[in-house]
Every structure is written in C-alpha cells, then in structure tokens.
mmCIF file of C-alpha atoms in Angstrom:
data_model
loop_
_atom_site.group_PDB
_atom_site.id
_atom_site.type_symbol
_atom_site.label_atom_id
_atom_site.label_comp_id
_atom_site.label_asym_id
_atom_site.label_seq_id
_atom_site.Cartn_x
_atom_site.Cartn_y
_atom_site.Cartn_z
ATOM 1 C CA MET A 1 9.374 -47.533 52.276
ATOM 2 C CA LYS A 2 8.093 -44.322 53.091
ATOM 3 C CA SER A 3 4.139 -45.621 52.704
ATOM 4 C CA SER A 4 5.258 -48.307 55.481
ATOM 5 C CA PHE A 5 6.583 -46.302 57.232
ATOM 6 C CA TRP A 6 2.884 -43.918 57.095
ATOM 7 C CA ASN A 7 1.533 -47.078 58.317
ATOM 8 C CA SER A 8 3.613 -48.071 60.966
ATOM 9 C CA GLY A 9 3.174 -44.615 62.042
ATOM 10 C CA ILE A 10 -0.552 -44.695 62.041
ATOM 11 C CA VAL A 11 -0.394 -48.219 64.132
ATOM 12 C CA LEU A 12 1.609 -46.684 66.693
ATOM 13 C CA LEU A 13 -0.237 -43.750 67.127
ATOM 14 C CA PHE A 14 -3.649 -45.880 68.214
ATOM 15 C CA ILE A 15 -1.542 -47.775 70.257
ATOM 16 C CA LEU A 16 -0.541 -44.906 72.356
ATOM 17 C CA LEU A 17 -3.957 -43.258 72.345
ATOM 18 C CA PRO A 18 -5.782 -44.179 75.844
ATOM 19 C CA ALA A 19 -8.890 -46.800 76.042
ATOM 20 C CA GLY A 20 -11.836 -45.150 74.606
ATOM 21 C CA VAL A 21 -10.008 -42.370 73.181
ATOM 22 C CA SER A 22 -10.990 -42.087 69.086
ATOM 23 C CA ALA A 23 -9.892 -39.761 66.740
ATOM 24 C CA GLN A 24 -13.148 -38.129 66.519
ATOM 25 C CA GLN A 25 -14.285 -37.308 70.080
ATOM 26 C CA LEU A 26 -17.920 -38.409 70.407
ATOM 27 C CA THR A 27 -20.541 -35.240 71.330
ATOM 28 C CA PRO A 28 -22.430 -35.328 74.667
ATOM 29 C CA GLN A 29 -25.182 -33.404 72.868
ATOM 30 C CA TRP A 30 -28.186 -35.402 71.673
ATOM 31 C CA GLU A 31 -28.936 -32.592 68.759
ATOM 32 C CA GLU A 32 -25.204 -33.087 67.563
ATOM 33 C CA LEU A 33 -25.167 -37.034 67.405
ATOM 34 C CA THR A 34 -25.234 -38.628 64.247
ATOM 35 C CA ALA A 35 -27.186 -42.090 63.392
ATOM 36 C CA SER A 36 -23.850 -43.571 63.351
ATOM 37 C CA ASP A 37 -23.004 -42.024 66.549
ATOM 38 C CA TRP A 38 -25.657 -43.391 68.640
ATOM 39 C CA GLU A 39 -25.072 -46.964 69.189
ATOM 40 C CA ARG A 40 -21.446 -45.873 70.152
ATOM 41 C CA ALA A 41 -22.599 -43.338 72.165
ATOM 42 C CA LEU A 42 -25.433 -45.806 74.553
ATOM 43 C CA SER A 43 -22.148 -47.638 75.011
ATOM 44 C CA ALA A 44 -19.894 -45.033 76.246
ATOM 45 C CA SER A 45 -22.665 -43.408 78.715
ATOM 46 C CA ASP A 46 -23.223 -46.859 79.984
ATOM 47 C CA SER A 47 -26.958 -45.992 78.753
ATOM 48 C CA THR A 48 -27.061 -42.750 81.107
ATOM 49 C CA CYS A 49 -28.557 -39.737 80.007
ATOM 50 C CA ILE A 50 -28.674 -35.886 81.790
ATOM 51 C CA LEU A 51 -31.971 -33.929 81.455
ATOM 52 C CA PRO A 52 -31.422 -30.683 83.027
ATOM 53 C CA LEU A 53 -34.401 -28.592 83.777
ATOM 54 C CA GLY A 54 -34.274 -24.865 83.329
ATOM 55 C CA ILE A 55 -37.362 -22.378 83.021
ATOM 56 C CA LEU A 56 -37.913 -18.967 81.123
ATOM 57 C CA GLU A 57 -38.726 -16.355 84.297
ATOM 58 C CA LYS A 58 -37.771 -12.888 85.105
ATOM 59 C CA HIS A 59 -34.174 -13.135 87.462
ATOM 60 C CA GLY A 60 -33.803 -9.337 88.822
ATOM 61 C CA PRO A 61 -33.638 -6.787 85.993
ATOM 62 C CA HIS A 62 -30.460 -7.916 85.104
ATOM 63 C CA ALA A 63 -30.023 -11.446 84.435
ATOM 64 C CA PRO A 64 -30.955 -13.113 81.125
ATOM 65 C CA MET A 65 -34.673 -15.210 81.002
ATOM 66 C CA GLY A 66 -33.063 -18.531 80.723
ATOM 67 C CA SER A 67 -30.734 -18.508 83.335
ATOM 68 C CA ASP A 68 -31.586 -21.281 85.147
ATOM 69 C CA LEU A 69 -31.535 -23.911 82.186
ATOM 70 C CA ILE A 70 -27.927 -21.959 81.056
ATOM 71 C CA VAL A 71 -26.160 -22.984 84.559
ATOM 72 C CA ALA A 72 -27.790 -26.390 84.348
ATOM 73 C CA ARG A 73 -26.618 -27.213 81.422
ATOM 74 C CA ARG A 74 -23.139 -25.303 81.028
ATOM 75 C CA LEU A 75 -23.069 -28.391 84.247
ATOM 76 C CA ALA A 76 -24.655 -30.828 82.676
ATOM 77 C CA LEU A 77 -22.163 -30.838 79.624
ATOM 78 C CA GLU A 78 -18.949 -29.956 81.484
ATOM 79 C CA ALA A 79 -19.793 -33.116 83.441
ATOM 80 C CA ALA A 80 -20.425 -35.141 80.739
ATOM 81 C CA GLY A 81 -16.958 -34.195 79.163
ATOM 82 C CA ARG A 82 -15.369 -36.036 82.047
ATOM 83 C CA GLU A 83 -17.767 -38.503 82.812
ATOM 84 C CA TYR A 84 -19.286 -39.698 79.699
ATOM 85 C CA ALA A 85 -23.450 -38.863 79.195
ATOM 86 C CA VAL A 86 -25.643 -37.833 76.777
ATOM 87 C CA VAL A 87 -27.567 -34.369 77.759
ATOM 88 C CA PHE A 88 -30.619 -33.797 76.430
ATOM 89 C CA PRO A 89 -31.678 -30.667 74.182
ATOM 90 C CA PRO A 90 -32.825 -27.244 76.130
ATOM 91 C CA PHE A 91 -36.114 -28.455 78.644
ATOM 92 C CA TYR A 92 -36.896 -24.895 79.030
ATOM 93 C CA PHE A 93 -40.312 -25.958 81.465
ATOM 94 C CA GLY A 94 -40.656 -25.951 85.275
ATOM 95 C CA GLN A 95 -42.850 -25.081 88.216
ATOM 96 C CA VAL A 96 -43.327 -21.041 88.060
ATOM 97 C CA HIS A 97 -46.503 -20.314 88.670
ATOM 98 C CA GLU A 98 -45.330 -17.549 91.019
ATOM 99 C CA ALA A 99 -43.930 -15.735 88.336
ATOM 100 C CA LYS A 100 -46.761 -15.145 86.032
ATOM 101 C CA HIS A 101 -47.419 -12.056 86.595
ATOM 102 C CA LEU A 102 -44.314 -11.006 85.189
ATOM 103 C CA GLY A 103 -43.224 -10.080 81.496
ATOM 104 C CA GLY A 104 -41.194 -13.087 80.493
ATOM 105 C CA THR A 105 -42.300 -15.796 82.171
ATOM 106 C CA PHE A 106 -43.353 -19.746 80.423
ATOM 107 C CA SER A 107 -45.331 -21.148 82.751
ATOM 108 C CA LEU A 108 -47.862 -24.449 81.613
ATOM 109 C CA SER A 109 -50.593 -25.645 83.020
ATOM 110 C CA SER A 110 -49.938 -28.383 86.227
ATOM 111 C CA ASP A 111 -51.227 -31.540 84.078
ATOM 112 C CA LEU A 112 -49.324 -30.482 80.620
ATOM 113 C CA LEU A 113 -45.869 -30.143 82.559
ATOM 114 C CA TRP A 114 -46.592 -33.115 84.377
ATOM 115 C CA GLU A 115 -47.444 -34.998 81.346
ATOM 116 C CA LEU A 116 -44.213 -33.171 79.345
ATOM 117 C CA LEU A 117 -42.085 -34.177 81.660
ATOM 118 C CA LYS A 118 -42.928 -37.644 82.223
ATOM 119 C CA GLU A 119 -43.295 -38.241 78.077
ATOM 120 C CA THR A 120 -39.932 -36.773 78.024
ATOM 121 C CA VAL A 121 -38.707 -39.236 80.322
ATOM 122 C CA ASP A 122 -40.356 -42.171 78.986
ATOM 123 C CA GLU A 123 -39.098 -41.136 75.320
ATOM 124 C CA ILE A 124 -35.687 -40.865 76.663
ATOM 125 C CA ALA A 125 -35.761 -44.567 77.487
ATOM 126 C CA ARG A 126 -37.281 -45.648 74.627
ATOM 127 C CA ASN A 127 -34.317 -44.491 72.873
ATOM 128 C CA GLY A 128 -31.979 -46.993 74.961
ATOM 129 C CA PHE A 129 -31.349 -44.766 77.923
ATOM 130 C CA ASN A 130 -31.882 -46.783 81.331
ATOM 131 C CA LYS A 131 -30.473 -44.549 83.403
ATOM 132 C CA ILE A 132 -31.785 -40.676 83.269
ATOM 133 C CA VAL A 133 -30.336 -38.302 85.622
ATOM 134 C CA LEU A 134 -32.233 -34.412 86.327
ATOM 135 C CA VAL A 135 -30.268 -32.064 86.805
ATOM 136 C CA ASN A 136 -32.553 -28.937 88.196
ATOM 137 C CA GLY A 137 -31.705 -25.214 88.251
ATOM 138 C CA HIS A 138 -34.661 -23.920 88.962
ATOM 139 C CA GLY A 139 -35.525 -23.529 92.569
ATOM 140 C CA GLY A 140 -39.280 -23.571 91.698
ATOM 141 C CA ASN A 141 -39.107 -27.663 90.936
ATOM 142 C CA ASN A 142 -37.963 -28.468 94.875
ATOM 143 C CA TYR A 143 -40.843 -29.934 95.367
ATOM 144 C CA LEU A 144 -42.030 -30.765 92.078
ATOM 145 C CA LEU A 145 -38.975 -33.240 91.205
ATOM 146 C CA PRO A 146 -38.620 -35.346 93.857
ATOM 147 C CA TYR A 147 -42.546 -36.067 94.058
ATOM 148 C CA PHE A 148 -41.828 -36.884 89.851
ATOM 149 C CA VAL A 149 -39.425 -39.039 90.812
ATOM 150 C CA GLN A 150 -41.111 -40.997 93.969
ATOM 151 C CA SER A 151 -44.144 -41.504 91.101
ATOM 152 C CA GLN A 152 -41.833 -43.675 88.900
ATOM 153 C CA LEU A 153 -42.942 -46.324 90.999
ATOM 154 C CA GLU A 154 -46.911 -45.533 89.766
ATOM 155 C CA GLU A 155 -46.367 -48.258 86.925
ATOM 156 C CA ASP A 156 -43.647 -50.708 85.680
ATOM 157 C CA LYS A 157 -40.236 -49.133 84.509
ATOM 158 C CA ASN A 158 -37.410 -50.284 82.734
ATOM 159 C CA TYR A 159 -35.579 -47.529 83.680
ATOM 160 C CA VAL A 160 -34.525 -45.456 86.591
ATOM 161 C CA THR A 161 -34.892 -42.304 87.407
ATOM 162 C CA TYR A 162 -32.544 -40.153 89.550
ATOM 163 C CA LEU A 163 -32.303 -36.640 91.235
ATOM 164 C CA TYR A 164 -29.270 -34.841 91.683
ATOM 165 C CA SER A 165 -28.103 -32.852 94.065
ATOM 166 C CA THR A 166 -25.070 -31.135 94.795
ATOM 167 C CA GLU A 167 -22.744 -32.281 97.343
ATOM 168 C CA ARG A 168 -21.976 -29.662 100.007
ATOM 169 C CA SER A 169 -19.135 -29.990 102.283
ATOM 170 C CA PRO A 170 -17.880 -27.420 104.843
ATOM 171 C CA GLU A 171 -14.427 -26.687 103.382
ATOM 172 C CA GLN A 172 -15.886 -25.611 100.202
ATOM 173 C CA THR A 173 -18.662 -23.592 102.033
ATOM 174 C CA GLU A 174 -15.907 -21.833 103.652
ATOM 175 C CA LYS A 175 -14.017 -21.037 100.209
ATOM 176 C CA VAL A 176 -17.137 -20.023 98.856
ATOM 177 C CA ASN A 177 -18.396 -17.989 101.566
ATOM 178 C CA ALA A 178 -15.119 -16.156 102.100
ATOM 179 C CA LEU A 179 -15.283 -14.800 98.131
ATOM 180 C CA ARG A 180 -19.337 -13.542 99.270
ATOM 181 C CA LYS A 181 -19.998 -9.839 100.135
ATOM 182 C CA SER A 182 -23.497 -10.282 100.745
ATOM 183 C CA ASP A 183 -25.575 -12.714 103.309
ATOM 184 C CA PRO A 184 -25.621 -16.363 102.027
ATOM 185 C CA SER A 185 -28.718 -16.827 103.849
ATOM 186 C CA ARG A 186 -30.660 -13.891 102.090
ATOM 187 C CA ASP A 187 -29.120 -14.869 98.591
ATOM 188 C CA MET A 188 -32.196 -16.774 96.511
ATOM 189 C CA HIS A 189 -32.892 -15.384 93.143
ATOM 190 C CA ALA A 190 -30.507 -13.533 91.240
ATOM 191 C CA GLY A 191 -28.610 -12.356 93.754
ATOM 192 C CA GLU A 192 -24.597 -13.102 94.144
ATOM 193 C CA GLY A 193 -24.360 -16.436 94.067
ATOM 194 C CA GLU A 194 -26.504 -17.074 90.949
ATOM 195 C CA THR A 195 -25.272 -13.899 89.030
ATOM 196 C CA SER A 196 -22.017 -14.664 89.718
ATOM 197 C CA LEU A 197 -22.372 -17.910 88.233
ATOM 198 C CA LEU A 198 -23.684 -16.267 84.665
ATOM 199 C CA LEU A 199 -20.777 -13.386 84.745
ATOM 200 C CA HIS A 200 -19.052 -16.845 84.770
ATOM 201 C CA LEU A 201 -20.748 -18.621 81.927
ATOM 202 C CA ARG A 202 -22.064 -16.168 80.138
ATOM 203 C CA PRO A 203 -20.978 -12.184 81.007
ATOM 204 C CA ASP A 204 -22.475 -11.056 77.493
ATOM 205 C CA LEU A 205 -25.542 -11.947 79.306
ATOM 206 C CA VAL A 206 -25.635 -10.038 82.214
ATOM 207 C CA LYS A 207 -26.351 -6.440 82.679
ATOM 208 C CA LEU A 208 -24.643 -5.276 86.177
ATOM 209 C CA ASP A 209 -25.283 -2.188 86.027
ATOM 210 C CA GLU A 210 -28.884 -2.930 85.824
ATOM 211 C CA ALA A 211 -28.683 -4.500 89.113
ATOM 212 C CA THR A 212 -29.348 -1.656 91.564
ATOM 213 C CA ARG A 213 -32.637 -0.473 90.073
ATOM 214 C CA GLU A 214 -34.626 -2.865 91.916
ATOM 215 C CA SER A 215 -34.434 -4.121 95.089
ATOM 216 C CA GLY A 216 -33.890 -7.673 96.260
ATOM 217 C CA ALA A 217 -34.953 -6.944 99.965
ATOM 218 C CA ASP A 218 -37.254 -9.359 101.495
ATOM 219 C CA GLN A 219 -40.766 -7.555 101.558
ATOM 220 C CA ASP A 220 -41.393 -10.006 104.525
ATOM 221 C CA ARG A 221 -45.470 -9.713 104.188
ATOM 222 C CA LEU A 222 -46.987 -12.811 105.557
ATOM 223 C CA ASP A 223 -48.069 -12.997 109.607
ATOM 224 C CA LEU A 224 -47.789 -16.630 109.858
ATOM 225 C CA PRO A 225 -45.663 -18.835 111.788
ATOM 226 C CA GLU A 226 -42.680 -21.570 110.207
ATOM 227 C CA SER A 227 -45.347 -24.683 110.589
ATOM 228 C CA LEU A 228 -48.001 -23.059 107.796
ATOM 229 C CA TYR A 229 -46.924 -23.151 104.322
ATOM 230 C CA THR A 230 -48.797 -22.007 101.507
ATOM 231 C CA GLY A 231 -47.939 -21.281 97.675
ATOM 232 C CA ILE A 232 -47.689 -17.406 97.792
ATOM 233 C CA TRP A 233 -45.783 -17.362 100.018
ATOM 234 C CA TRP A 234 -42.797 -16.232 97.207
ATOM 235 C CA TYR A 235 -44.468 -13.951 95.895
ATOM 236 C CA ALA A 236 -44.896 -12.318 99.388
ATOM 237 C CA ARG A 237 -41.646 -12.038 99.883
ATOM 238 C CA PHE A 238 -39.956 -11.328 96.978
ATOM 239 C CA PRO A 239 -42.648 -10.147 94.271
ATOM 240 C CA LEU A 240 -39.736 -8.761 92.129
ATOM 241 C CA HIS A 241 -38.604 -12.147 91.557
ATOM 242 C CA TYR A 242 -35.478 -10.571 92.744
ATOM 243 C CA ALA A 243 -33.522 -11.843 96.241
ATOM 244 C CA GLY A 244 -30.299 -10.679 96.840
ATOM 245 C CA LYS A 245 -27.761 -8.030 95.967
ATOM 246 C CA ALA A 246 -26.733 -8.941 92.630
ATOM 247 C CA GLU A 247 -24.165 -5.435 92.158
ATOM 248 C CA VAL A 248 -21.338 -7.378 94.412
ATOM 249 C CA ALA A 249 -21.174 -10.903 92.287
ATOM 250 C CA THR A 250 -17.910 -11.739 90.827
ATOM 251 C CA ALA A 251 -17.263 -13.985 87.706
ATOM 252 C CA GLU A 252 -14.347 -15.512 90.947
ATOM 253 C CA LEU A 253 -16.902 -16.491 92.823
ATOM 254 C CA GLY A 254 -18.695 -17.488 89.794
ATOM 255 C CA LYS A 255 -15.811 -20.367 88.735
ATOM 256 C CA LEU A 256 -15.288 -21.294 92.417
ATOM 257 C CA MET A 257 -18.976 -22.262 92.765
ATOM 258 C CA PHE A 258 -19.047 -23.944 88.795
ATOM 259 C CA ASP A 259 -15.845 -25.914 89.098
ATOM 260 C CA TYR A 260 -17.114 -27.623 92.417
ATOM 261 C CA ARG A 261 -20.814 -28.805 91.237
ATOM 262 C CA VAL A 262 -19.107 -29.586 88.185
ATOM 263 C CA LYS A 263 -16.770 -31.918 90.294
ATOM 264 C CA SER A 264 -19.594 -33.133 92.082
ATOM 265 C CA LEU A 265 -21.948 -34.090 89.312
ATOM 266 C CA VAL A 266 -18.957 -36.104 87.695
ATOM 267 C CA LYS A 267 -18.920 -37.783 90.949
ATOM 268 C CA ALA A 268 -22.417 -38.505 90.899
ATOM 269 C CA LEU A 269 -22.249 -39.351 87.264
ATOM 270 C CA GLY A 270 -20.017 -41.890 87.872
ATOM 271 C CA ASP A 271 -21.997 -43.579 91.150
ATOM 272 C CA VAL A 272 -24.781 -43.656 88.488
ATOM 273 C CA LYS A 273 -22.956 -45.484 86.001
ATOM 274 C CA ASN A 274 -21.529 -47.897 88.604
ATOM 275 C CA ASP A 275 -25.433 -48.768 89.651
ATOM 276 C CA HIS A 276 -25.902 -52.081 89.079
ATOM 277 C CA THR A 277 -28.325 -52.753 92.127
ATOM 278 C CA THR A 278 -31.367 -50.146 91.716
ATOM 279 C CA ARG A 279 -32.599 -51.363 88.163
ATOM 280 C CA ILE A 280 -32.538 -54.916 89.956
ATOM 281 C CA ILE A 281 -34.473 -53.886 93.585
ATOM 282 C CA GLN A 282 -37.160 -51.811 91.583
ATOM 283 C CA GLN A 283 -37.507 -54.806 88.726
ATOM 284 C CA GLU A 284 -38.603 -56.787 92.014
ATOM 285 C CA TYR A 285 -40.824 -54.308 93.487
ATOM 286 C CA PHE A 286 -42.870 -54.400 90.131
ATOM 287 C CA ASN A 287 -43.150 -58.048 90.075
ATOM 288 C CA LYS A 288 -44.393 -58.176 93.345
ATOM 289 C CA VAL A 289 -46.849 -54.921 92.760
ATOM 290 C CA GLU A 290 -48.598 -57.546 90.205
ATOM 291 C CA GLU A 291 -48.824 -60.231 93.084
ATOM 292 C CA PRO A 292 -48.734 -58.444 96.197
ATOM 293 C CA SER A 293 -49.368 -60.161 99.636
ATOM 294 C CA PRO A 294 -49.792 -59.112 103.081
ATOM 295 C CA GLN A 295 -46.118 -59.809 104.267
ATOM 296 C CA GLY A 296 -44.515 -58.948 100.979
ATOM 297 C CA HIS A 297 -42.758 -61.963 100.206
#
C-alpha cells in the first residue's frame, strides 16, 4: 500500500512539473555537459550556442585583466538560464593591439586571431549547432566582429552566425544616468560603468581604492579632424588604457546595467531560436553563388 502511494506521488510530481523541466537541470555550460546530455542540450537550445568574447588586458589600476570576458560570460550564462542555449567556454582572444605596451595584455597576430575565431565557430557548428550567437564584451572587437560575420558569406555554411548588440531604450538610459556620478560620454574603459558591473558580479576582484592612482582623463594628443581615422587614436587619447572615473562606481549601478543586458539578451535568444528564415535565405544565396547570373535570378 505504501509502495503504491509512493509511486502515485512520483507520477503526480511529474504531471505537475512544467513542460521541459526535468528532475536534473541541464547546465548551459558546454564544458559541464556530459555525453549523455548532448542531444538533449541540442534539442533544448534549438541548436543554439553562445560564444562570449573577451580579452586579457589592463583595466585601469583597479580591475581584473579578464574584465571583459567575466562580464560577457556571466551575461551569457544568466541569459541562457532563462532562454536555454549552450554557452562556449571562456574565449580570451580578440583585437587588442592598442594595449600591447602594457603588462597583462594577450594579443595574437591578426592572421592567427582570424583563423582561431573562424575555426572555433566552424567547430561549434560541426558539433550540431546551426545558430551561433557572438556576445562581445570587448570594445576592441567593434570593427573586427561585424566584418567577421559579414565574411561568413565567403563560403557555403550550414549555420548562421549572429552578432548580438544590447538593445537600448531611452527609459533604461534615463535610469542608468540617474545613478551615474560621472560623465557617460567620457566613461569608456574601466571607468564607472564597467567597474560598477564588476562590483556587482565580482566585487572580490575589484580594488577600488587603487582607482585614483592613475588618471582616466582623455589626453587628446592627435591633431586630426573627425573625418580622418588612424589606428593609434586610442593610445593617443588613453595611453594608460583607462578612460573614466572608476572611483565613483557602485554595485547598485552595475546591477541595474547588468539586469537590463540580461533581459535584452534573453529576448535576442528567443528571436534567434524563432528565426526560421535566415538559414533558408542564406542557402538560397550560396546556391546562386555557385551559378551566378547578371540578373541574380
């Protein structure tokens, strides 16, 4: 009698569980999945994988070298916990030539970086993911990654690469600026905003009392009009690789910024998983590339 009641209780428990919820939660972290989890992870994610990109570089005198990756990967994991996707392990590689004069910077050659990123995305796809979302945490990648995604049309791919950007709203900007204590237009690297994110996520790694040891002021040493661009622009303005006032950072501001980014990425993941047209159109393009015509028909 006791056994029958116990079995009935198990059945009732599974009936009451929401669809898609199992007794053992499926981790989003690629490196923690077991072989027996793999097909389930592919199915639950709709074959969607997030590749968070960061870098190793100086972040003022007060924040960790891996700040960009710490924030990007936590963002990916938090979002994947709400809209399931598999999250690739830490990827500490990106464009950071402008900081090679500073200790702690890990900067690969351009050719190697390109091949590493290309083969990483190809390998993710070979493992069954046909939707790959790049989540960038490093400003030095802002020119690299759009070109990389565009270059995916260079050869036939059976997967789509998406580059995620946080959606911004006037309402959210107003809330963030209400908590800010420094000028947002001068807050670019290891300043109030980025340091606030780290105070929220990893306060144990931030040495805020060191923030005033160096200046994050713009040195504005180039005498060029805005119509001209040169690669040395960042070093000319911020040779200490610090832009802003980190000493006024707060965990409260960091939480507000981070929560909004998570919400934005969750929405983007849902949009990616519901996207059933991009691969079709992309394949149509590749088919026409094989037999091009002047009319494009």
